Coordinates of C-alpha atoms and ligand atoms in Angstrom, one line a residue:
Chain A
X1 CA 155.0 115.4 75.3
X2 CA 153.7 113.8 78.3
X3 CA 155.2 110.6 79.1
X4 CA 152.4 107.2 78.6
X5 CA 151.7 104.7 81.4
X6 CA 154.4 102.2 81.0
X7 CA 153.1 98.7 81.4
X8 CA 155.6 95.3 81.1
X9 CA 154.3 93.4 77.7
X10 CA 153.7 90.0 80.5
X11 CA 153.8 91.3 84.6
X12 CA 156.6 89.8 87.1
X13 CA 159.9 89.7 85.1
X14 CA 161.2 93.1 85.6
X15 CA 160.5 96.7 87.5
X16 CA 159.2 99.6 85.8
X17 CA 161.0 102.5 87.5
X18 CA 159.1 105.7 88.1
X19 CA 162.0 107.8 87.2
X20 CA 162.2 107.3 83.7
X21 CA 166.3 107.5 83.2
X22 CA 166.5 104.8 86.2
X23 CA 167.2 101.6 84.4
X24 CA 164.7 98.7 85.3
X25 CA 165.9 95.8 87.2
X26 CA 165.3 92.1 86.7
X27 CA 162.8 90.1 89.3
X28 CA 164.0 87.1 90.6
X29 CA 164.6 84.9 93.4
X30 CA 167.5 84.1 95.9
X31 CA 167.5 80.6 98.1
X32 CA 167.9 81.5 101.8
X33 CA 169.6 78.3 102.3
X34 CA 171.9 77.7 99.3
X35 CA 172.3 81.5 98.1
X36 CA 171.6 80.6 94.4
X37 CA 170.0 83.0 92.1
X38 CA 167.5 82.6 89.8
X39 CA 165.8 84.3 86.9
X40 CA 162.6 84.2 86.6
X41 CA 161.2 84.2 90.1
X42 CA 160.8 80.2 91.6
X43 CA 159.4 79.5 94.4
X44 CA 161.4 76.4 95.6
X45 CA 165.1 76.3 94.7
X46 CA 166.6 74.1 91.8
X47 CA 169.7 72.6 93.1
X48 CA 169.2 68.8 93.3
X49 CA 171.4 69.0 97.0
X50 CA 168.8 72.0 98.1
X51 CA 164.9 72.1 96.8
X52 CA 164.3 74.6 99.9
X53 CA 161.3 76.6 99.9
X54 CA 162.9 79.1 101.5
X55 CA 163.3 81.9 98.6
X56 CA 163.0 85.4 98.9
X57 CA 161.9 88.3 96.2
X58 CA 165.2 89.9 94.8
X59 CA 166.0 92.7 92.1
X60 CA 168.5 91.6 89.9
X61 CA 171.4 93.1 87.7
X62 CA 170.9 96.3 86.1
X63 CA 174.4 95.7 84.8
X64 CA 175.8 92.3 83.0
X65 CA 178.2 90.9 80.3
X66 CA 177.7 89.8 77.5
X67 CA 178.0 86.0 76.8
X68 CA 176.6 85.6 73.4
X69 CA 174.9 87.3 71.0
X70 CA 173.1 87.7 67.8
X71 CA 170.9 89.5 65.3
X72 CA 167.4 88.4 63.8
X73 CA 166.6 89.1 60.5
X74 CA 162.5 89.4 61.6
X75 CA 160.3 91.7 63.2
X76 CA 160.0 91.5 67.0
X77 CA 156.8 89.6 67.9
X78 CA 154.4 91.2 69.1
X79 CA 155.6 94.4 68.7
X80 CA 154.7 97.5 66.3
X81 CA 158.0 99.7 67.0
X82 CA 159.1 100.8 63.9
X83 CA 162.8 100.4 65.3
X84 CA 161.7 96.2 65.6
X85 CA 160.7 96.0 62.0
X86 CA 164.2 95.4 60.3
X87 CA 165.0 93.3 63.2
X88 CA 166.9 93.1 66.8
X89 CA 169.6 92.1 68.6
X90 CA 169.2 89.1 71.1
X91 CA 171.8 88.5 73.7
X92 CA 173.0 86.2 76.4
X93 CA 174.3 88.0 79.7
X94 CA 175.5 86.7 82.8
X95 CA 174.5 89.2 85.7
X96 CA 176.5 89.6 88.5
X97 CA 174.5 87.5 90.9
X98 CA 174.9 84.3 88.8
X99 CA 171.9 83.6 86.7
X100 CA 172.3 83.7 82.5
X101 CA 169.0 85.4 80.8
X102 CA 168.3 85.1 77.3
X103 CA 166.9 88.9 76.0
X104 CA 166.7 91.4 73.2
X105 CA 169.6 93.7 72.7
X106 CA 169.6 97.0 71.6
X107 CA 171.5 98.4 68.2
X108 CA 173.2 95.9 65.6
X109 CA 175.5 93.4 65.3
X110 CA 178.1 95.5 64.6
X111 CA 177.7 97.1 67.8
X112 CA 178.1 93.8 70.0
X113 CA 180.8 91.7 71.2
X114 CA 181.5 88.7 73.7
X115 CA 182.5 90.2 77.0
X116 CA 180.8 93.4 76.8
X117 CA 179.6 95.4 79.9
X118 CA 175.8 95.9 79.1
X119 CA 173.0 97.4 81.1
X120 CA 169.3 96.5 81.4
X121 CA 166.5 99.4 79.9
X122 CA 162.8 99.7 78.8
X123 CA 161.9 99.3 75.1
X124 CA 158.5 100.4 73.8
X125 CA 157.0 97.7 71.9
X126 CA 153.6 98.9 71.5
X127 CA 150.7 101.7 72.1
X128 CA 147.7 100.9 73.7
X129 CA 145.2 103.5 74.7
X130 CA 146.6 105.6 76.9
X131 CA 149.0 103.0 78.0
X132 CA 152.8 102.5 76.3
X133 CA 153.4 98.1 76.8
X134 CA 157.2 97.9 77.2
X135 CA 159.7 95.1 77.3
X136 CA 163.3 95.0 79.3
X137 CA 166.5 94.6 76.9
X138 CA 170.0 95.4 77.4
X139 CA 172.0 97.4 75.3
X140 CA 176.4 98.2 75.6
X141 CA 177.0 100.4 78.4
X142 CA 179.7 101.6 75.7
X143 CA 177.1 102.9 73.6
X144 CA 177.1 106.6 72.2
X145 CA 173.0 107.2 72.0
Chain B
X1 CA 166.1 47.3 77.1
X2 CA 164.8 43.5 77.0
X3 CA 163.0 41.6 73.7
X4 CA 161.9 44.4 71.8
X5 CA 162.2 44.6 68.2
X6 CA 161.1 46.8 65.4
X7 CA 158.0 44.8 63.7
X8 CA 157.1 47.5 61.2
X9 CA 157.5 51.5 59.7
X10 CA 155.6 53.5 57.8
X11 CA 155.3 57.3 56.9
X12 CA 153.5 59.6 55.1
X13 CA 155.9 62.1 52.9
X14 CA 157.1 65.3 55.3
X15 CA 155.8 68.3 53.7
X16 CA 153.0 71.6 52.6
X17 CA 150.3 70.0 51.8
X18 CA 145.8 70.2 52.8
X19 CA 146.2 66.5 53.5
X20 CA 144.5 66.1 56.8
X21 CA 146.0 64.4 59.9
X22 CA 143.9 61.7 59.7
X23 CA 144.5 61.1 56.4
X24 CA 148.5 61.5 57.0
X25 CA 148.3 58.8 60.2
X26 CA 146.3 56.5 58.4
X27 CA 148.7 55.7 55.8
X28 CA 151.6 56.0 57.4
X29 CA 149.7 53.5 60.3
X30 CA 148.8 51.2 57.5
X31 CA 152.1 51.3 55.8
X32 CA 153.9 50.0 59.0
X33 CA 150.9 47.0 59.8
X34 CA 151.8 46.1 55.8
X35 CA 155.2 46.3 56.5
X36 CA 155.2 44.3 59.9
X37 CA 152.7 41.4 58.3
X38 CA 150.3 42.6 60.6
X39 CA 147.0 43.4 61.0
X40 CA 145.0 46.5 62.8
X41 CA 143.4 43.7 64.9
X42 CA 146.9 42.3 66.3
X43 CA 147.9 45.7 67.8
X44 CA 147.3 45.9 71.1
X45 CA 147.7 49.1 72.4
X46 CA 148.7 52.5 70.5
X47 CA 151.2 55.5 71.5
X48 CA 149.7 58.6 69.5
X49 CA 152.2 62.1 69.6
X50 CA 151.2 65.1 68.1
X51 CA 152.0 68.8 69.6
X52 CA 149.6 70.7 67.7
X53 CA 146.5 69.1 66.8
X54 CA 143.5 69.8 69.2
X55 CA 142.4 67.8 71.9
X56 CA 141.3 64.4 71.8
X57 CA 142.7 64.1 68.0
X58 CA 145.2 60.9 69.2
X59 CA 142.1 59.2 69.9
X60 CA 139.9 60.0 66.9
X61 CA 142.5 59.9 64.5
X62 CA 143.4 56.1 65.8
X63 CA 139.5 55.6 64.7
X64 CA 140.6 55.3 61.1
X65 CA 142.1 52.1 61.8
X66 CA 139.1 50.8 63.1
X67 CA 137.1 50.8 66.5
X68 CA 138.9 47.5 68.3
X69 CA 138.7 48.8 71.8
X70 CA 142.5 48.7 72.4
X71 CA 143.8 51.3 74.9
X72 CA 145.3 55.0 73.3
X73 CA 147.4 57.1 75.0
X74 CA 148.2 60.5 74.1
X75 CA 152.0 61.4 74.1
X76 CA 153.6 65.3 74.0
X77 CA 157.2 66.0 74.3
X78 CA 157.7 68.8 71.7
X79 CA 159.8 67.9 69.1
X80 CA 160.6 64.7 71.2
X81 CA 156.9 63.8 71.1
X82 CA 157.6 61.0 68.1
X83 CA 160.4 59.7 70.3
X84 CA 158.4 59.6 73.4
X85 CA 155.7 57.7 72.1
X86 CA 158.2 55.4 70.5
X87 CA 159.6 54.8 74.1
X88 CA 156.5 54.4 75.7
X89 CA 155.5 51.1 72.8
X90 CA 158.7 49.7 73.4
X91 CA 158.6 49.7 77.3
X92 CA 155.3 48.0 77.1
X93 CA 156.7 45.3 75.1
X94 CA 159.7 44.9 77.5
X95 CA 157.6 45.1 80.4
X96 CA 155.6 41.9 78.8
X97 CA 152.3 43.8 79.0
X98 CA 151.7 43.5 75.3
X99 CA 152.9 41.6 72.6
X100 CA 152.4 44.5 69.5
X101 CA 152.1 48.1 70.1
X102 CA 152.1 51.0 67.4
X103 CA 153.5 54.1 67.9
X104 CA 152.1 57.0 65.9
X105 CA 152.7 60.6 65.4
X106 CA 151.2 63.0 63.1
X107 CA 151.6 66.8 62.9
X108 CA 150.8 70.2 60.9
X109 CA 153.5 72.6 61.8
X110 CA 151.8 74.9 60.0
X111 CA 148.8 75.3 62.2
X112 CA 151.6 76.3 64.7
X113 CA 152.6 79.3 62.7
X114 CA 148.9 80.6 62.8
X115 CA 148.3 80.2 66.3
X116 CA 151.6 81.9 67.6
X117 CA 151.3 84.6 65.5
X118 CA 147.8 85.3 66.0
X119 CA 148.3 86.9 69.0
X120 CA 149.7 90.3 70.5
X121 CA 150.1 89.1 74.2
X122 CA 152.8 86.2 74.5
X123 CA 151.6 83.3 77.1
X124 CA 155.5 84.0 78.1
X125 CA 158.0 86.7 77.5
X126 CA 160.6 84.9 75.6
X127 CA 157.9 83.9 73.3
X128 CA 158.2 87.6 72.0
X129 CA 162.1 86.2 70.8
X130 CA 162.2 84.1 67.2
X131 CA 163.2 80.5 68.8
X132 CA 165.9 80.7 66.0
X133 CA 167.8 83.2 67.8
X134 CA 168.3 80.6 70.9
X135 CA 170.5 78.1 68.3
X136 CA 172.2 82.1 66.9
X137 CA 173.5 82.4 70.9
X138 CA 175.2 79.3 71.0
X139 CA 176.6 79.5 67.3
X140 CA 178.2 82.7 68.1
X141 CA 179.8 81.9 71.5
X142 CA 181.0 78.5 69.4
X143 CA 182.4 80.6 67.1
X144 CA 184.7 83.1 69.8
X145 CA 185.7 79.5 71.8
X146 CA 186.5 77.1 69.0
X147 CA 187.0 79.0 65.5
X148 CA 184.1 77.6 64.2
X149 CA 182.9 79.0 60.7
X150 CA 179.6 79.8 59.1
X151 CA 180.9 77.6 56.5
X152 CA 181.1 74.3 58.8
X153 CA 177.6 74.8 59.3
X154 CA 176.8 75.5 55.7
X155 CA 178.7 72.0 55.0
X156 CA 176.3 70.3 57.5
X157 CA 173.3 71.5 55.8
X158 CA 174.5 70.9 52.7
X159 CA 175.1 67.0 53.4
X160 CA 171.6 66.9 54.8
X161 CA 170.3 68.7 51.9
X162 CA 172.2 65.8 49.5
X163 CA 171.2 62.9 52.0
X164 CA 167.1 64.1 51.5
X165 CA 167.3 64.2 47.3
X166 CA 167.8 60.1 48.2
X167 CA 164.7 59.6 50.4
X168 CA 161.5 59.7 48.9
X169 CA 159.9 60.6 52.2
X170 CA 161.9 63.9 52.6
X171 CA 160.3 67.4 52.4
X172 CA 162.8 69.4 50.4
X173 CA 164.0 67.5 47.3
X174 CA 166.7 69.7 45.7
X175 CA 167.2 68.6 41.8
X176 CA 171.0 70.2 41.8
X177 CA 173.8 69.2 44.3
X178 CA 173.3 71.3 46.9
X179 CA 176.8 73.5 48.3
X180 CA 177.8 75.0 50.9
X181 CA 178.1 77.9 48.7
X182 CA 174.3 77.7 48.6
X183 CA 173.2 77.6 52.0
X184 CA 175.2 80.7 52.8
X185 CA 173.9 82.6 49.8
X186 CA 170.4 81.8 51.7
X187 CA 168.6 84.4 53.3
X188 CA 169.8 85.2 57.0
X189 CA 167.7 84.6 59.7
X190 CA 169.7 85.0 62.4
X191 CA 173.1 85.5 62.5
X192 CA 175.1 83.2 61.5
X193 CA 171.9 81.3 60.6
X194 CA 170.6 81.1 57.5
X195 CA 167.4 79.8 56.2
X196 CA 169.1 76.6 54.5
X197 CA 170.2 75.7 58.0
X198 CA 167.0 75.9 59.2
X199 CA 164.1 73.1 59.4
X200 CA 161.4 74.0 57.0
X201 CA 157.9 74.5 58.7
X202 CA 156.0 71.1 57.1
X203 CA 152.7 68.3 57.8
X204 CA 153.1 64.7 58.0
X205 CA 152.9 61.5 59.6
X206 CA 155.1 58.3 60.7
X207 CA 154.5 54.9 62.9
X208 CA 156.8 52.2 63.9
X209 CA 155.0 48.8 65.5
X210 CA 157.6 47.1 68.1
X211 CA 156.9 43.5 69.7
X212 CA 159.0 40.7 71.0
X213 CA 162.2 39.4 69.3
X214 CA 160.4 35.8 68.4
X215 CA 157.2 37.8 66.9
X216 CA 159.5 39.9 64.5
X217 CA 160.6 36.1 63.7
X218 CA 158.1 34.7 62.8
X219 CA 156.2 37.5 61.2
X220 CA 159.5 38.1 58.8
X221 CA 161.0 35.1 59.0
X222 CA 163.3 36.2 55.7
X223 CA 164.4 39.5 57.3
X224 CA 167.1 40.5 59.5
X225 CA 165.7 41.6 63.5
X226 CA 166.2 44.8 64.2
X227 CA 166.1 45.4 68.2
X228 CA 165.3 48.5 70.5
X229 CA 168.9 48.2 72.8
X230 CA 168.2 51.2 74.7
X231 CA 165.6 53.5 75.2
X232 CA 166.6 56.5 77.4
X233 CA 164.7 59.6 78.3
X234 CA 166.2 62.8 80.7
X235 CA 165.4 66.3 81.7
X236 CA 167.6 68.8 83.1
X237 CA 169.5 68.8 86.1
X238 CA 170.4 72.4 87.2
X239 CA 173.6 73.8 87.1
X240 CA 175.2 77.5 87.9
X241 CA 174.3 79.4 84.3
X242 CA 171.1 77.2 83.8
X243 CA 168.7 78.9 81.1
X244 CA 165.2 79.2 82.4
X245 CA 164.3 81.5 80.1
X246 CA 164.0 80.0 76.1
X247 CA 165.3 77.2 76.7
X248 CA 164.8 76.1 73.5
X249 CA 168.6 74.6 73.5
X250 CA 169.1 72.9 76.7
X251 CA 172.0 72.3 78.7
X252 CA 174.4 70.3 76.8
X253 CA 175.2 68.5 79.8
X254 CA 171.5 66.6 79.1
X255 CA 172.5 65.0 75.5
X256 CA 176.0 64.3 77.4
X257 CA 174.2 62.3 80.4
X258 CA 171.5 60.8 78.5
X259 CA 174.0 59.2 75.8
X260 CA 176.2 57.8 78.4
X261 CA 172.7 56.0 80.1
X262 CA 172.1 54.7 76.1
X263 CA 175.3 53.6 75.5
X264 CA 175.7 52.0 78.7
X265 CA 172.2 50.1 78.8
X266 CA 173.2 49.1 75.2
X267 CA 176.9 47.6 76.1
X268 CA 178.3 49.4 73.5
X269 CA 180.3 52.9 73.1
X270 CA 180.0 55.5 70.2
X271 CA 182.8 53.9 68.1
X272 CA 180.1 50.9 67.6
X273 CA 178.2 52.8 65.9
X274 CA 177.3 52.6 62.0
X275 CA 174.8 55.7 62.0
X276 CA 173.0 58.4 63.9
X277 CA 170.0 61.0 63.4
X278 CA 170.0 63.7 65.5
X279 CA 168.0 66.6 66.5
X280 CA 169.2 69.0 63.8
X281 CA 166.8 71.8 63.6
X282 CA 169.8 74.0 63.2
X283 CA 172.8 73.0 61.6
X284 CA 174.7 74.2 64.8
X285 CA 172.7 71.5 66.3
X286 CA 174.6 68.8 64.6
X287 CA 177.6 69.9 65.2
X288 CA 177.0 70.5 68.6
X289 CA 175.7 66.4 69.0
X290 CA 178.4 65.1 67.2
X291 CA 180.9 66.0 70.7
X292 CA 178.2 65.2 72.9
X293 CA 177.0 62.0 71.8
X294 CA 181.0 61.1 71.8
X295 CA 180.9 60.7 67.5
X296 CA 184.4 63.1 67.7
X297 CA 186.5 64.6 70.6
X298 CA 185.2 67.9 72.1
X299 CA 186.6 71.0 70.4
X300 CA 187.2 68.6 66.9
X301 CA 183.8 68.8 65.4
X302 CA 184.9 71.3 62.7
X303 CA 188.2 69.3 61.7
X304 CA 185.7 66.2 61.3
X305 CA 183.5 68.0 59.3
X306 CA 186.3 69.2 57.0
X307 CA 187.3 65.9 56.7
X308 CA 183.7 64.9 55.5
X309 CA 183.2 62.3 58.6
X310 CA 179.6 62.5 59.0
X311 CA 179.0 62.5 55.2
X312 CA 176.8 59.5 54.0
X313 CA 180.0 57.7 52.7
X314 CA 181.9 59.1 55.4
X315 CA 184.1 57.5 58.7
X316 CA 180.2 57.6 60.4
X317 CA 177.5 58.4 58.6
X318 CA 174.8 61.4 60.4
X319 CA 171.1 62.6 59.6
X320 CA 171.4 60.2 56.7
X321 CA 167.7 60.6 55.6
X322 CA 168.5 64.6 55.4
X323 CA 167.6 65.4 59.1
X324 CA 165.1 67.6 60.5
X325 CA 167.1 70.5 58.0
X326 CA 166.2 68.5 54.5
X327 CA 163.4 65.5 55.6
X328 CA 161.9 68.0 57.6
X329 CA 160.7 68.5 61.2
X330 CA 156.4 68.7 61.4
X331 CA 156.6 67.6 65.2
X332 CA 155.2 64.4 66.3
X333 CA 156.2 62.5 63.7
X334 CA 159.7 63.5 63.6
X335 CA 161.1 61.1 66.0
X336 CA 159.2 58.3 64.7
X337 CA 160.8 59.3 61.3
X338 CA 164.2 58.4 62.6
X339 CA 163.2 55.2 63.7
X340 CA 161.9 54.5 59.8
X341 CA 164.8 55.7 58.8
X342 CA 167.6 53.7 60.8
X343 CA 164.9 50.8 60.6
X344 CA 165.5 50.5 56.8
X345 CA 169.4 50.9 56.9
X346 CA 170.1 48.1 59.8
X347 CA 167.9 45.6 57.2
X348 CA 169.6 47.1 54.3
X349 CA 166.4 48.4 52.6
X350 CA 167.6 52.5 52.4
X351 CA 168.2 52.2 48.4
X352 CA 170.2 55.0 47.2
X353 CA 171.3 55.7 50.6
X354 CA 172.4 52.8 52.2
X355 CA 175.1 52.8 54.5
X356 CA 176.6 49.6 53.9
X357 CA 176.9 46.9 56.6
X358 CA 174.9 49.0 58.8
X359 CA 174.4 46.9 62.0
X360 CA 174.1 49.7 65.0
X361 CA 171.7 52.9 64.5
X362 CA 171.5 56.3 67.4
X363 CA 168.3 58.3 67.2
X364 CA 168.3 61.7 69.4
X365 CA 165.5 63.8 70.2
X366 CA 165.7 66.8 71.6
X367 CA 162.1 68.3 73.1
X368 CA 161.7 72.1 73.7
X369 CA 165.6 72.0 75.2
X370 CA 164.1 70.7 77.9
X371 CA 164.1 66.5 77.1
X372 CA 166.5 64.3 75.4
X373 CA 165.5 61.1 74.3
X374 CA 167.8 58.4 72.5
X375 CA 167.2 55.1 71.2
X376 CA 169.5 52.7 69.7
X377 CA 168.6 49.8 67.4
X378 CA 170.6 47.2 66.4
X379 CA 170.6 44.3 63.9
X380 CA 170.6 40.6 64.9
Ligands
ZN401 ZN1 169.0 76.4 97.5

């Protein structure tokens, strides 16, 4: 079967890698002056002692830990994978360059915990033509799959 | 905040209903002008919130009143929006701009439900996420720092369930006691949240008219004055860890900071006070607010709810009207919903609810995670 187009279900949050076993990486910012990191991309910098302008395009995580997490009892919006219709896992992970991002989680509740190592990777949500529209979640690096 | 008092409230019952906005705003508009002694003619300028309605629909739905001239200003703050228009009235009257100024919100959640799911392409990507699942995050990581149990929250819902069979205005009117047994038998909607500790989606309206001290006077010279003390609005300030992405909770640090400006432009500290609504879309909202807004100790919330504190007969009485969970949660009116509420307990006119001897009333409002508003009133 021949791998479909893979386009991001809203353009500038994450990478899609060629490679399809490469994991995707997050797209965000880091202040020149400061050093803070931020997810999504900004263009000036949020620290009240800072505001500089001078921010520059950086690819963030694929690796985290898990902060918090949980499990919703309702189909993904927006999307028509069969594997969203029970439900999905939702997650807070810190990522190694500072920022906390809120996303879905792979597997079940049963299969999380706060602390975890997790690690960033596409999800189909969708077909569309020829084109497959994709969303970035993490799931537990821990994880038999 | 200087000279402003509560002249009148009205509202139009939270719930599902056809009953068009404008039909919802009027009465609740003209229950607060009979309330205040007033007429459409005395008010001066209007504060109109709603997040859903389409454009232009503060303006023409303030036509039902009557076409006086007086200047309308659309107000938006998400769920804050009631609050936010409630502020903006009250700082005209402290500024001495105008004497009598209505504040107005009217909403149908339900419209919301349509629009968002209409779609396949979210304007954002978190939008993709059930906002529920936000209040899930921090419920869990309460849970692994402080022991707390689904049950506390099922407790807190199950107050605000009891507090609502007493209001008349309240959306969900539950004949039996309601348990905490109950709410966790409720569907699960994200875990540990179940659809009992959840705002129902709902329609309705609700208006308070503020005006100087000697107005409220004169207009009801038998009642007791009810004055806006503070009126205080934030947004964020960044810190390491900040959520820019669903932040549908907001930094804690916001309700923290915006309490302490309340409390301080008030004169008066949290154990003054006789009663407070908060922004309890989610039970673990509540529970949450109680630390921040300095009603317990950090980390003691769930001993405090086991001791039955916030209960309507309790050490300090909390979402006595049954809170966005059990009076429901429409939108613009919400805010303005609260002030009706803690309007009626400081004069002693909540009926079955009463708090007794209430003198000092919080509201909180929280808009999108990404406001905080708080107002507190207090009787003369
Ligand atoms: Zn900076």
């Amino acid at each position: 079967m021949i791998q479909k187009r893979r386009v991001p279900i809203k353009g500038g949050y994450f990478s899609i890698p060629e490679d399809p076993l490469e994991p995707p990486r997050l797209l965000g910012s880091r202040c020149q002056r400061c050093g803070e990191h931020y997810f999504p991309r900004r263009a000036i910098c949020a620290r009240a002692d800072c505001l500089s302008d001078d921010l520059v395009d950086v690819a963030l995580g694929p690796e985290g830990t898990l902060y918090s997490f949980t499990f919703v009892h309702m189909p993904l919006f927006g999307s028509s994978n069969l594997e969203h219709m029970d439900g999905y896992g939702v997650g807070q992970i810190d990522l190694p360059e500072g920022p906390r991002v809120q996303l879905p989680l792979a597997g079940h509740k049963e299969d999380y915990f706060i602390g975890q190592r997790v690690i960033a990777e596409l999800d189909k949500m969708r077909e569309d033509g020829d084109t497959e529209v994709v969303i970035v979640r993490f799931r537990p690096t821990g994880d038999k799959k | 905040m200087r000279n402003v008092a509560v002249l009148g409230v009205g509202m139009y019952r939270f719930g599902m209903g056809d009953v068009p906005n404008a039909v919802m705003a009027r009465e609740a508009g003209l229950a607060a002008l009979r309330d205040a002694n007033l007429s459409f003619r005395d008010v001066q300028a209007a504060y109109v919130g709603h997040i859903f309605a389409p454009v232009m629909s503060a303006v023409r739905v303030m036509k039902e009143f009557g076409l006086t001239g007086l200047p309308v200003q659309h107000v938006e703050n998400a769920s804050a929006t009631g609050s936010a228009a409630f502020r903006e009235a009250c700082l005209q009257v402290a500024s001495g701009r105008y004497d009598v100024v209505m504040a107005l919100g009217f909403d149908k959640m339900t419209t919301m439900i349509q629009q968002t799911t209409q779609g396949t392409a979210p304007e954002n990507m978190e939008d993709a996420i059930l906002p529920a699942a936000f209040f899930a995050l921090w419920a869990t990581r309460r849970m692994h720092e402080r022991g707390m149990k689904p049950e506390h929250l099922a407790k807190i819902a199950a107050k605000n369930w009891n507090n609502a069979a007493l209001n008349p205005m309240a959306q969900r009117q539950t004949q039996e006691q309601m348990t905490p047994e109950r709410v966790l038998r409720s569907r699960m909607v994200a875990w540990p949240l179940t659809t009992m500790m959840s705002c129902p989606m709902g329609d309705g309206a609700a208006c308070a008219i503020v005006g100087s001290v000697d107005l409220a006077r004169k207009l009801r010279p038998e009642r007791p004055v009810v004055r806006v003390v503070a009126s205080a609005l934030q947004t964020e300030k960044y810190a390491p860890g900040h959520l820019f992405m669903g932040p549908v909770v907001g930094p804690a640090q916001m309700t923290i900071d915006t309490a302490a400006q309340a409390y301080n432009e008030a004169g008066i500290g949290p154990e003054d006070l006789d009663l407070v609504q908060v922004h309890d879309a989610f039970a673990i909202e509540e529970l949450e607010y109680y630390e921040l807004l300095g009603l317990c100790k950090p980390g003691e919330a769930e001993k405090c709810i086991d001791l039955g504190d916030f209960e309507l007969h309790g050490r300090l009485p909390v979402s006595t009207d049954g809170g966005l969970i059990a009076r429901g949660h429409p939108g613009g009116p919400t805010g303005l919903a609260q002030i009706w509420e803690t309007t009626l307990q400081l004069r002693g006119e909540a009926g079955k609810r009463q708090v007794n001897g209430a003198r000092v009333g919080l509201c909180h409002m929280m808009g999108g995670g990404s406001v905080c508003v708080i107002h507190i009133l207090q009787r003369d």
